XYZ file of C-alpha atoms in Angstrom:
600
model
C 45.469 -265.745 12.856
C 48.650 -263.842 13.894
C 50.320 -261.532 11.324
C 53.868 -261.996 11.452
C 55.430 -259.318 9.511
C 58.468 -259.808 8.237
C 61.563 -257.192 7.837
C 59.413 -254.528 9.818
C 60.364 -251.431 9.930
C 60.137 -250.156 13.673
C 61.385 -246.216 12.684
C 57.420 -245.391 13.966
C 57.444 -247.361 17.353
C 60.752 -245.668 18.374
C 61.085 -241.704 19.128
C 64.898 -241.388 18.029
C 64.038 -240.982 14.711
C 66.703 -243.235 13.677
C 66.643 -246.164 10.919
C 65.390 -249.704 13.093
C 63.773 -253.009 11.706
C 63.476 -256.024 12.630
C 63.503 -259.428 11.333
C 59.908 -260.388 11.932
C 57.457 -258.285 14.146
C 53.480 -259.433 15.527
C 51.326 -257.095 17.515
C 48.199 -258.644 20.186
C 45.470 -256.860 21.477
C 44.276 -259.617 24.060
C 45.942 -262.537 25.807
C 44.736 -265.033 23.638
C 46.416 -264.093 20.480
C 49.693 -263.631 22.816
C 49.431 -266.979 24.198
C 48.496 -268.119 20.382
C 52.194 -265.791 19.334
C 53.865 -267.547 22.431
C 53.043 -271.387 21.392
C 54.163 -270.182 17.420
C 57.202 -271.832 15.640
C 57.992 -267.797 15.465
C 58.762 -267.546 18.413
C 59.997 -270.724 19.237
C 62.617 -270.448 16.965
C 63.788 -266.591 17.370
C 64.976 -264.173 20.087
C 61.999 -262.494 21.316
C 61.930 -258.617 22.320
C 59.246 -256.873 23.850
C 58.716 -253.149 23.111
C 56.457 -250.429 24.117
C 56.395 -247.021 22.825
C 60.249 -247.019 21.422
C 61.031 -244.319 24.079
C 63.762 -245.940 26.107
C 65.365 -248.071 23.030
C 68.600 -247.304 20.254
C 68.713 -250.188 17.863
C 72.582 -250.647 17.268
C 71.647 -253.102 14.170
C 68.180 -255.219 12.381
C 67.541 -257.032 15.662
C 67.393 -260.438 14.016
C 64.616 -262.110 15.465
C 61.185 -261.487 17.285
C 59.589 -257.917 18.010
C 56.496 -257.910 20.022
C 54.300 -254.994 21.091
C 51.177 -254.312 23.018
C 47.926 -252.891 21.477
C 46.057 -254.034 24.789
C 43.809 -250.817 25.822
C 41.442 -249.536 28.350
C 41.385 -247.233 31.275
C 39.313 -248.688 34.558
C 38.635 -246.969 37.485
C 37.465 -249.250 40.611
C 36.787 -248.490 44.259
C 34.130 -245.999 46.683
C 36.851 -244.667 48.820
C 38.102 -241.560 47.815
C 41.650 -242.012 49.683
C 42.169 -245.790 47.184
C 40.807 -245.707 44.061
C 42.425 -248.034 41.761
C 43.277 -247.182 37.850
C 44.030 -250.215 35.900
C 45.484 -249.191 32.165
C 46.258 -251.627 29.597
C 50.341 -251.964 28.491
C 49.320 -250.338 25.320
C 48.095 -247.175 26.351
C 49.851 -244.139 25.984
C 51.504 -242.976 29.213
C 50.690 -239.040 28.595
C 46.586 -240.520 27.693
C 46.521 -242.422 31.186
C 47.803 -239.403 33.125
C 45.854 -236.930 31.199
C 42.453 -239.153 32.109
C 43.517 -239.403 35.815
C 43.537 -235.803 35.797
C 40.246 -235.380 34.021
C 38.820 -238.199 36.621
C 39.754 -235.659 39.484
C 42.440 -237.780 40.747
C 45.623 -237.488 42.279
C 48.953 -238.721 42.175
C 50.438 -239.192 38.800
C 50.758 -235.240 37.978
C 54.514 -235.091 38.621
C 54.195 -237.346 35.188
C 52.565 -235.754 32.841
C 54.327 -235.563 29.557
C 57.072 -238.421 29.926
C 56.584 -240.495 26.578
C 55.928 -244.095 26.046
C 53.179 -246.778 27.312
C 51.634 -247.997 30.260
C 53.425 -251.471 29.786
C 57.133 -250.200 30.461
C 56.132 -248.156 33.593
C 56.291 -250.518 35.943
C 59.918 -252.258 33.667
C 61.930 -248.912 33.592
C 60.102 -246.954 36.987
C 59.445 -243.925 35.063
C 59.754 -241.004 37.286
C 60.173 -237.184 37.132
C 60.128 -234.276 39.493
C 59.991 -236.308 43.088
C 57.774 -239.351 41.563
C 58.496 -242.688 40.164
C 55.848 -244.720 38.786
C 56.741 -247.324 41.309
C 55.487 -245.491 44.364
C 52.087 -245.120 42.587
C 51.580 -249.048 40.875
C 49.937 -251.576 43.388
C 49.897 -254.527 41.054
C 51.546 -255.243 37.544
C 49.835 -258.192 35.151
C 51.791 -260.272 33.333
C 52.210 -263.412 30.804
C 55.045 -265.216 32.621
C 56.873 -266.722 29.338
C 58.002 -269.656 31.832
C 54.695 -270.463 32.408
C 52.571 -269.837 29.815
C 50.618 -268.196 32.264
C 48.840 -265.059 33.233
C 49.917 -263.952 36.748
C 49.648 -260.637 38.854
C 52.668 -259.435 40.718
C 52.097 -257.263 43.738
C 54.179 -253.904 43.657
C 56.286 -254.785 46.882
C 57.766 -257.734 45.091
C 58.730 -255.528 41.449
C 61.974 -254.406 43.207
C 61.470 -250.630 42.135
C 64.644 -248.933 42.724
C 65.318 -245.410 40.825
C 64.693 -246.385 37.178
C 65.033 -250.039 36.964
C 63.141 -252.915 38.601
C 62.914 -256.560 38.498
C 61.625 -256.891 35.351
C 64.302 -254.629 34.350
C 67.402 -256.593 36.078
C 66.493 -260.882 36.746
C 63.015 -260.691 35.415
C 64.181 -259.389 32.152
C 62.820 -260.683 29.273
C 60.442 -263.455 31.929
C 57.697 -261.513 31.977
C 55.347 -259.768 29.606
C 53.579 -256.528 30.998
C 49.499 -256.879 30.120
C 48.134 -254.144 32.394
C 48.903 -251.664 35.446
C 47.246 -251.158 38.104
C 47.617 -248.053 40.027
C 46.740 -246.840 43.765
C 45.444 -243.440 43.633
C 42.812 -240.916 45.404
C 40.835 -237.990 44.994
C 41.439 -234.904 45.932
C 41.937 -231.064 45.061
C 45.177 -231.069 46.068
C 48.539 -231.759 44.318
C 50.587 -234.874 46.308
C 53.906 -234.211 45.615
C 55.758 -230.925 45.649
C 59.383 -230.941 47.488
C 61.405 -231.525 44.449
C 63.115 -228.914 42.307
C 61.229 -226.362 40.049
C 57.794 -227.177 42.008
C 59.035 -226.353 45.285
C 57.612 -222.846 45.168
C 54.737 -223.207 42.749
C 52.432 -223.289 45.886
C 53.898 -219.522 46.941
C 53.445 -218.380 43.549
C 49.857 -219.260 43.187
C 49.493 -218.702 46.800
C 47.828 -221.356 47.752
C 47.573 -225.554 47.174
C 48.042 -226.426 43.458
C 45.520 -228.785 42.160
C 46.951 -232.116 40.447
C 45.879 -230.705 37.298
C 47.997 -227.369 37.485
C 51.376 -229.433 39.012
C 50.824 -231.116 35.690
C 50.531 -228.112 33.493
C 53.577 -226.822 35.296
C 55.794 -229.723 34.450
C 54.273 -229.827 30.677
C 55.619 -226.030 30.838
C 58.798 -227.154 32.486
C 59.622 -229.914 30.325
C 58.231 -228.018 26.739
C 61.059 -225.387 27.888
C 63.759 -227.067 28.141
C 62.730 -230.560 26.025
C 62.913 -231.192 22.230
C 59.572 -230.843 20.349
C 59.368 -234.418 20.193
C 57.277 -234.150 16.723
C 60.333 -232.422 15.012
C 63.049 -233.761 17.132
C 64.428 -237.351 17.957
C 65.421 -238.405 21.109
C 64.942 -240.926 24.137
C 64.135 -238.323 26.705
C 66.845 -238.285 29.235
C 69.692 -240.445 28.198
C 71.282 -240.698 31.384
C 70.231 -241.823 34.717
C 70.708 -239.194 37.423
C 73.700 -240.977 39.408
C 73.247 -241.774 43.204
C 76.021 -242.410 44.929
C 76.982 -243.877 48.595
C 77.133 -240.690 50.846
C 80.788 -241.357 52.320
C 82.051 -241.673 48.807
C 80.282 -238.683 47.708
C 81.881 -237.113 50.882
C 85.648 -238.490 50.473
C 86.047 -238.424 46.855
C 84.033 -235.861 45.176
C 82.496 -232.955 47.179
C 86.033 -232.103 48.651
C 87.064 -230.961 45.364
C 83.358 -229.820 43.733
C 81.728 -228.160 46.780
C 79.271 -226.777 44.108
C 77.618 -229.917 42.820
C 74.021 -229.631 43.640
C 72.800 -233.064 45.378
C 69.174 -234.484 47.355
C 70.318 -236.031 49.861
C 67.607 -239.704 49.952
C 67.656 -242.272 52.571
C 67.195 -245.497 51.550
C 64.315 -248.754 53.078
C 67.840 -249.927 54.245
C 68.406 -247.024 56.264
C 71.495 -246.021 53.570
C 72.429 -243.048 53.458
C 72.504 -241.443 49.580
C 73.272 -238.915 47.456
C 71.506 -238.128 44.069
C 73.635 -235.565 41.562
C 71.914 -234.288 38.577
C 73.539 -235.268 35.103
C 72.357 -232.836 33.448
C 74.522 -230.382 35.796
C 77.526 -232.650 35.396
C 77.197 -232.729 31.485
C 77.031 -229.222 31.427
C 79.888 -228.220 33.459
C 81.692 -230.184 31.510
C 81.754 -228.097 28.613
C 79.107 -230.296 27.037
C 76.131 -228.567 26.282
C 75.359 -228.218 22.665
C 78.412 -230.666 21.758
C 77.768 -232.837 18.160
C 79.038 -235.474 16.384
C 77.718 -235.713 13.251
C 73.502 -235.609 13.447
C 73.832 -235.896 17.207
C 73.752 -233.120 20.185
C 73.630 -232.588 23.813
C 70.332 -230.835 23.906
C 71.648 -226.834 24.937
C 67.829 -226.457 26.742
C 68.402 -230.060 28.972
C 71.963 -231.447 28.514
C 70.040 -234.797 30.138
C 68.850 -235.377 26.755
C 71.075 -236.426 23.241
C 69.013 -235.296 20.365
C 68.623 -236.360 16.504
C 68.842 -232.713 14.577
C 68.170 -234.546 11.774
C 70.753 -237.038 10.211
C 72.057 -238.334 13.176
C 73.489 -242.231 12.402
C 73.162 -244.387 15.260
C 77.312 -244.664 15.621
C 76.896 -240.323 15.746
C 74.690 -241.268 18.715
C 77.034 -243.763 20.808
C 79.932 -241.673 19.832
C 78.690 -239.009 21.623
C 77.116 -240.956 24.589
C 80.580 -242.298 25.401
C 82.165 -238.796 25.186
C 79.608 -237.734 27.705
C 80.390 -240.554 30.075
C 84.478 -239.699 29.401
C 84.259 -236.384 29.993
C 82.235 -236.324 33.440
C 84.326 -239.168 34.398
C 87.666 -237.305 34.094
C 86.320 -233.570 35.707
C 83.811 -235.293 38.464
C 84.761 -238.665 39.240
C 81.853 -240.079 38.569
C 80.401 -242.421 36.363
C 77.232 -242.083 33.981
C 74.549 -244.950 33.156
C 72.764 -244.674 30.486
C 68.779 -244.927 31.037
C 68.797 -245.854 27.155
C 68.674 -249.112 26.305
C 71.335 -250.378 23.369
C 69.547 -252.904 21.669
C 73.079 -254.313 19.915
C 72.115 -258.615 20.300
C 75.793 -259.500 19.197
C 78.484 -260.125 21.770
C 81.900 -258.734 21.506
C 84.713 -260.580 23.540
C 88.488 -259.470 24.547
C 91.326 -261.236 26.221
C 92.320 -259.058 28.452
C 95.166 -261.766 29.182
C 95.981 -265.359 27.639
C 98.955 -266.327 29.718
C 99.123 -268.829 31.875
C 100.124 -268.428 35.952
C 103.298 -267.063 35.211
C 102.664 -265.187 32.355
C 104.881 -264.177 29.278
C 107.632 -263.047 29.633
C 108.795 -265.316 32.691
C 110.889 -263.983 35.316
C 114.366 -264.630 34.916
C 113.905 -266.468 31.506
C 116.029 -265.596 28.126
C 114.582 -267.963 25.623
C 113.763 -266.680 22.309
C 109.725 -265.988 23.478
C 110.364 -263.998 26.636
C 112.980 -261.417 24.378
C 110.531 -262.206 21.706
C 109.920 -257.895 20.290
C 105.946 -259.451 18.839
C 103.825 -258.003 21.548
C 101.778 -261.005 21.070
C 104.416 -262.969 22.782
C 103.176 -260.712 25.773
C 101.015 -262.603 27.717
C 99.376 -261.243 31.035
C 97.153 -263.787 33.061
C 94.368 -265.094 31.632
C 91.186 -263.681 32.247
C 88.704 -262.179 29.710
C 85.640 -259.447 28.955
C 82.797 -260.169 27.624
C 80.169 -257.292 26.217
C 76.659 -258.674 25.646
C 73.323 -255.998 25.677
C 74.641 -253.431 26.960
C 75.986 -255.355 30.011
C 79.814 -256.230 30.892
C 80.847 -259.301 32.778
C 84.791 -260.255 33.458
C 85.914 -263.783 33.644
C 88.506 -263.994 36.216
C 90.392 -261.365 38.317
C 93.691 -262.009 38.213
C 96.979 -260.391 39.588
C 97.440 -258.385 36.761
C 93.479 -256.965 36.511
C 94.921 -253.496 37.134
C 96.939 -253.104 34.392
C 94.422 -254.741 31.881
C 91.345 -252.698 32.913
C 93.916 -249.687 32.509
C 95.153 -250.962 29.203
C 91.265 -250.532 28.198
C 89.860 -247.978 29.748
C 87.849 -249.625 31.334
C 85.458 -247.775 34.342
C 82.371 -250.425 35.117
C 81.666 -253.776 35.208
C 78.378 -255.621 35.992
C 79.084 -258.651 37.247
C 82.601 -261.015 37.637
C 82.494 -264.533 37.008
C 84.939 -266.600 38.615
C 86.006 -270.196 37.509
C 87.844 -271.261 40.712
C 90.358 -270.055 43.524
C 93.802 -270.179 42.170
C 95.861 -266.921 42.432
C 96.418 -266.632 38.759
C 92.946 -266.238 38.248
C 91.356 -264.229 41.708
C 94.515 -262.147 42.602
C 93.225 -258.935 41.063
C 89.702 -259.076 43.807
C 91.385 -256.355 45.788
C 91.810 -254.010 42.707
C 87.980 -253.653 41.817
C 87.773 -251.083 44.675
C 87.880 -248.162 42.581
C 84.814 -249.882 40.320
C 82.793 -249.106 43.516
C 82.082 -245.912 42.387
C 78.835 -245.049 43.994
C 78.631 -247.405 46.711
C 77.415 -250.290 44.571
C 78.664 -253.622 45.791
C 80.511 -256.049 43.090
C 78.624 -258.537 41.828
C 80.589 -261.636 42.397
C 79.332 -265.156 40.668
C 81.070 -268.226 41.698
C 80.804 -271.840 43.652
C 80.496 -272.189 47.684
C 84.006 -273.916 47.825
C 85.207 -270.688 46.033
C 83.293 -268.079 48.225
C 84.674 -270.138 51.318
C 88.152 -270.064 50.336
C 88.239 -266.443 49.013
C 86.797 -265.445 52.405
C 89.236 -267.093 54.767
C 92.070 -265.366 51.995
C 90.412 -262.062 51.645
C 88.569 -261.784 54.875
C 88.757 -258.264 55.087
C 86.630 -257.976 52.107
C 83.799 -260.021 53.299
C 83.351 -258.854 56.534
C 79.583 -257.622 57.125
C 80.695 -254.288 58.353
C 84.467 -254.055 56.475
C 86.368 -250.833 57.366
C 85.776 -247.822 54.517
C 87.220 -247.964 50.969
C 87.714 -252.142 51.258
C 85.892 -253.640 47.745
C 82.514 -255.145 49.060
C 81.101 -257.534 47.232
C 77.458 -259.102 46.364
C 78.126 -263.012 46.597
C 75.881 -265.401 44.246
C 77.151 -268.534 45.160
C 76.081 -270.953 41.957
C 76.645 -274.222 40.658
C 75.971 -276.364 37.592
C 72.809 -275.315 36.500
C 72.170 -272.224 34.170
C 71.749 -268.789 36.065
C 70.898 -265.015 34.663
C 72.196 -262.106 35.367
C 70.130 -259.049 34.202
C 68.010 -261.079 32.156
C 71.603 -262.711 30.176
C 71.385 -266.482 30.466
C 75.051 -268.107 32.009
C 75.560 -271.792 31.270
C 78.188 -273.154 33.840
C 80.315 -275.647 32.333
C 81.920 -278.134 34.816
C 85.779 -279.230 33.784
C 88.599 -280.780 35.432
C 91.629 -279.146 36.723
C 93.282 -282.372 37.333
C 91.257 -283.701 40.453
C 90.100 -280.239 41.194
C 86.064 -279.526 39.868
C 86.169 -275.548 38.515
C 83.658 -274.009 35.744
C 83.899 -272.693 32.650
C 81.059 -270.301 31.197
C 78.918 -270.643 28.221
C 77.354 -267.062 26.945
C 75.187 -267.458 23.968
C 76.998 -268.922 21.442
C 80.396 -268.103 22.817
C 82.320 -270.428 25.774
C 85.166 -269.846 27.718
C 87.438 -272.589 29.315
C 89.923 -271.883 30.918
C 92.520 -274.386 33.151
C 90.788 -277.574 31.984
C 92.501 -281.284 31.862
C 89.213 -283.131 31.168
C 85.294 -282.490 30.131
C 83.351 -285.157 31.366
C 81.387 -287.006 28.547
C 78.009 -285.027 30.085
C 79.032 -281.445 29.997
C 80.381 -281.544 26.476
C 76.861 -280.885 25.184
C 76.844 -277.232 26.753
C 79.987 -276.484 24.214
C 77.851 -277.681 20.745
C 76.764 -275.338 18.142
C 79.216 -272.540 19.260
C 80.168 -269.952 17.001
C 83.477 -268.811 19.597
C 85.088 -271.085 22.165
C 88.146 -269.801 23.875
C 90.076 -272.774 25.514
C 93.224 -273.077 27.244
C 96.326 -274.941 25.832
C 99.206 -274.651 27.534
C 101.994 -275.951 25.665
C 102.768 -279.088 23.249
C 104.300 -281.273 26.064
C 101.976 -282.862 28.405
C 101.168 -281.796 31.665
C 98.998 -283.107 34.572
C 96.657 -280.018 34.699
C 96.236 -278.324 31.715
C 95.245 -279.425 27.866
C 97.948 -279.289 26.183
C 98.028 -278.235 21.869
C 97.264 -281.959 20.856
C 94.601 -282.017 23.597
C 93.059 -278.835 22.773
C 92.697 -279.669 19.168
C 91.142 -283.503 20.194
C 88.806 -281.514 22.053
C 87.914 -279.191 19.355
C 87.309 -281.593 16.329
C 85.197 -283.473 18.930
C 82.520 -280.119 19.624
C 83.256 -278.830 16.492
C 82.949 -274.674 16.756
C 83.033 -272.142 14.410
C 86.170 -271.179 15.418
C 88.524 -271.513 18.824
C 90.733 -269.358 20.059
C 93.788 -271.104 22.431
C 94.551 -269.294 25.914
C 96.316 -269.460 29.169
C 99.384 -270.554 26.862
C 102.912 -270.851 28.575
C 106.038 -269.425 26.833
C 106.981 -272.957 25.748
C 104.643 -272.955 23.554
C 106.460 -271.180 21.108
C 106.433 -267.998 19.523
C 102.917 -266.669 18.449
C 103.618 -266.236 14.579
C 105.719 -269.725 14.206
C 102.797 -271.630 16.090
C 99.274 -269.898 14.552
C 101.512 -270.672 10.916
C 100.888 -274.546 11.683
C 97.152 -274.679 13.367
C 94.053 -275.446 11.399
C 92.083 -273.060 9.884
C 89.586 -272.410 12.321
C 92.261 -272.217 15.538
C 94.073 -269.518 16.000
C 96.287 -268.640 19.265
C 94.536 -266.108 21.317
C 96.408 -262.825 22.695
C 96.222 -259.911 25.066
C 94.052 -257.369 23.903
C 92.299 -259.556 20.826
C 88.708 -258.161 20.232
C 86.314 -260.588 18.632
C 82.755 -259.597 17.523
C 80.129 -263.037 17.615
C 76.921 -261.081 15.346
């Protein structure tokens, strides 16, 4: 029999020290009572969460549905040759246990480790790494409970997709697949494996000879005790940041030109990339950082990596100063911080970034009473619109006047654009997300074939497999119909009619966005039931071939029935903002530039 407890608190399974529950919580020790948790009307019926040892997790709010952890335990050794002997730990083992009994088992490998909290389990999720070693180059097989499945199924480590502290499971596996155990490729010997990066570089002249794994490991607990929080009287996630690596030309043509003195490692990548890894911690120091509060919360003055809980930190003290962090090395290095932290914040906030239609408010050349109109609501850039869900941040639609929106909001990353079809009004901005390339990452870029073709015979320059330096590259996903994920987020396509032209709309969790529709054909209207925010396009009150227009719209909505809609790509002819909203229903409302909703 599973115990599901309900309103758990989960201040003890995270190490920021900071007030966390959850709506209902169950723990397993063996893969029965998960499968027997998995086939539940618990977890049927609730979002589902997987934790380990709270190390890598700030709970924004109550997460309001399922939290599941790991007691599965054990430490294995297998294998006669000294040069592979495989360790297989169970997800609920403490990390610092498995590397201390490694150590004690005369093996090598996982020294450069020692002392990184959390479990076995998220290892292989988050690639734990630390002085030259990730966890990734050590793992030869990961077993998991595919929650697709139902089953139990072992993944080799050349198909997790380690990268520097992320993964598959971390990116499209997320939330797929349940970590059970680890199993790790090690050997025995005398002899420390890993010594080229930073502080152990010259342990070997100081002792004056080969270290032994076990005293690289004392060296880092020495290290990291130094210049780390005592984790049993202070709160934190470790390192909050990721150490950013960058494309070396960028590095080269924006950055070290004007900070010669920013210490970098220089990695190539499987690709045969060329990269460059900076150290945070340097950057959030020389920024005049270290030691800065907000309320409870501080840069940690021993490892400026690190945002600590002196003792009453709220959570908001926390991503206050997270976000001055990221502001501040922005504006003095150019460069852009992500956060190794994971917010786990399960409502979605949505702006329009614009809600006018191709020509936007006010037109050119026009004088009617909406185009002088002084109501900056009446101010309608193109329609496109942001949408901030788990700590990820997807755009709907480029369009001509991107720049001055993402300006308008300050804002410096995206994760992935999602395009519903080819007109200018809503792709014209592609060329602008250039400077979001900071790093060398290519765009993510979500949209139909017909699209893709067309925006490559417009914009060939920025398709081209070897495009000239500083073009926008992009990282196609060509997609249809059917449901898609990015970074574990489910995406529900929505097909609609632009008069005879087929283009998408998006579904997001309980929010939709259509944009440019005439018609829904009678089998897509299911996707856009049971929504608590649908933003829809309605053009103007007079008819037009293309586009709904207010009568339309409103058919539309008393047929799906959402919590509430908000109307979009709206032409000046509609009226002005305040003499229109005054005569729709209760739950419409008329949609404008830089409107912030918040779907809990």
């Amino acid at each position: 029999m599973i115990d599901f407890q309900k309103d758990k608190d989960l201040s003890s399974l995270t190490t920021f020290g900071l007030p966390a529950s959850a709506s209902l919580f169950a723990e397993y020790d063996n893969v029965n009572d998960l499968i027997r948790i998995f086939r539940s009307e618990e977890y049927r019926s609730n979002e589902a969460l997987h934790i380990g040892g709270g190390s890598n997790l700030l709970f924004v709010d109550k997460f309001p549905g399922l939290i599941l952890h790991s007691a599965i335990r054990g430490i294995k050794i297998y294998g006669s040759d000294p040069q592979r002997i495989f360790v297989i730990a169970g997800a609920g083992e403490k990390w610092t246990d498995l590397v201390r009994f490694t150590l004690d088992e005369g093996l090598a490998g996982l020294e450069n480790l020692a002392g990184i909290p959390g479990e076995v389990g998220a290892s292989p999720v988050q690639n734990v790494g630390a002085y030259g070693v990730e966890a990734g180059d050590r793992i030869f097989s990961v077993e998991c409970f595919d929650t697709l499945t139902g089953k139990v199924v072992t993944i080799p480590a050349a198909d997790c997709g380690f990268a520097y502290r992320t993964s598959r499971f971390k990116t499209e596996w997320r939330g797929r697949y349940f970590v059970l155990r680890v199993s790790f490729l090690l050997r025995r010997s005398d002899v420390a494996q890993s010594l080229d990066y930073g502080p152990l570089k010259n342990l070997t002249e100081r002792l004056g000879r080969q270290p032994s794994p076990k005293e690289v490991a004392e060296e880092v607990l020495a290290i990291r005790n130094s210049k780390l929080p005592d984790p049993s009287e202070i709160g934190s996630a470790g390192s909050f940041f990721k150490n950013p690596v960058l494309d070396r030309y960028y590095f080269e043509q924006e950055i070290e030109g004007l900070h010669p003195e920013i210490p970098r490692h220089e990695i190539k990548e499987k690709d045969g990339k060329e990269m460059v890894k900076l150290p945070a911690g340097w950057l959030i120091e020389h920024s005049g950082l270290k030691g800065e509060r907000i309320g409870g919360a501080q840069v940690w003055p021993g490892q400026c990596l690190v945002i600590a809980n002196t003792g009453d930190a709220s959570v908001a003290d926390v991503i206050g100063l997270a976000d001055l962090v990221k502001k501040r090395v922005a504006e003095n290095f150019n460069v852009v911080l992500e956060p190794e932290v994971q917010y786990v914040d399960m409502s979605t906030r949505v702006t329009i970034l614009g809600s006018g239609t191709s020509k936007g408010v006010p037109e050119i050349g026009c004088h009617c009473a909406v185009c002088r109109s002084e109501d900056p609501r009446d101010r309608r850039t193109r329609a496109s619109v942001l949408v901030e869900i788990r700590g990820k941040r997807f755009l709907i639609d480029p369009g001509p006047d991107f720049r001055q929106q993402m300006l308008r909001h300050n804002i410096d990353h995206l994760d992935a654009i999602l395009i519903t079809h080819s007109h200018y009004d809503h792709v014209g901005g592609l060329d602008d997300l250039r400077p979001l390339e900071k790093g060398g990452d290519h765009i993510r870029l979500y949209m139909e074939p017909n699209v893709h073709a067309d925006l490559e015979r417009r914009l060939d320059y920025c398709f081209k497999p070897h495009p000239y330096p500083g073009v926008p590259q992009f990282d196609v996903h060509e997609i249809g119909d059917e449901g898609f994920e990015i970074d574990g987020i489910h995406i529900l396509p929505v097909r609609v009619m632009h008069a005879k032209l087929p283009i998408l709309g998006f579904r997001i969790g309980e929010f939709a966005y259509v944009t440019d529709a005439k018609t829904i054909p009678e089998e897509e209207k299911w996707k856009l039931e049971g929504l608590q925010l649908l933003i829809l396009n309605a053009l103007r009150e007079a008819p037009h071939f293309s586009h709904l227009n207010l009568e339309e719209a409103l058919a539309l909505i008393d047929e799906v029935k959402p919590s509430m809609t908000y109307l979009t790509h709206i032409a000046h002819s509609m009226g002005r903002h305040a003499d229109r909203e005054a005569n729709l229903p209760p739950h419409v409302r008329l949609a404008y530039d830089g409107l912030s909703l918040k779907i809990l």
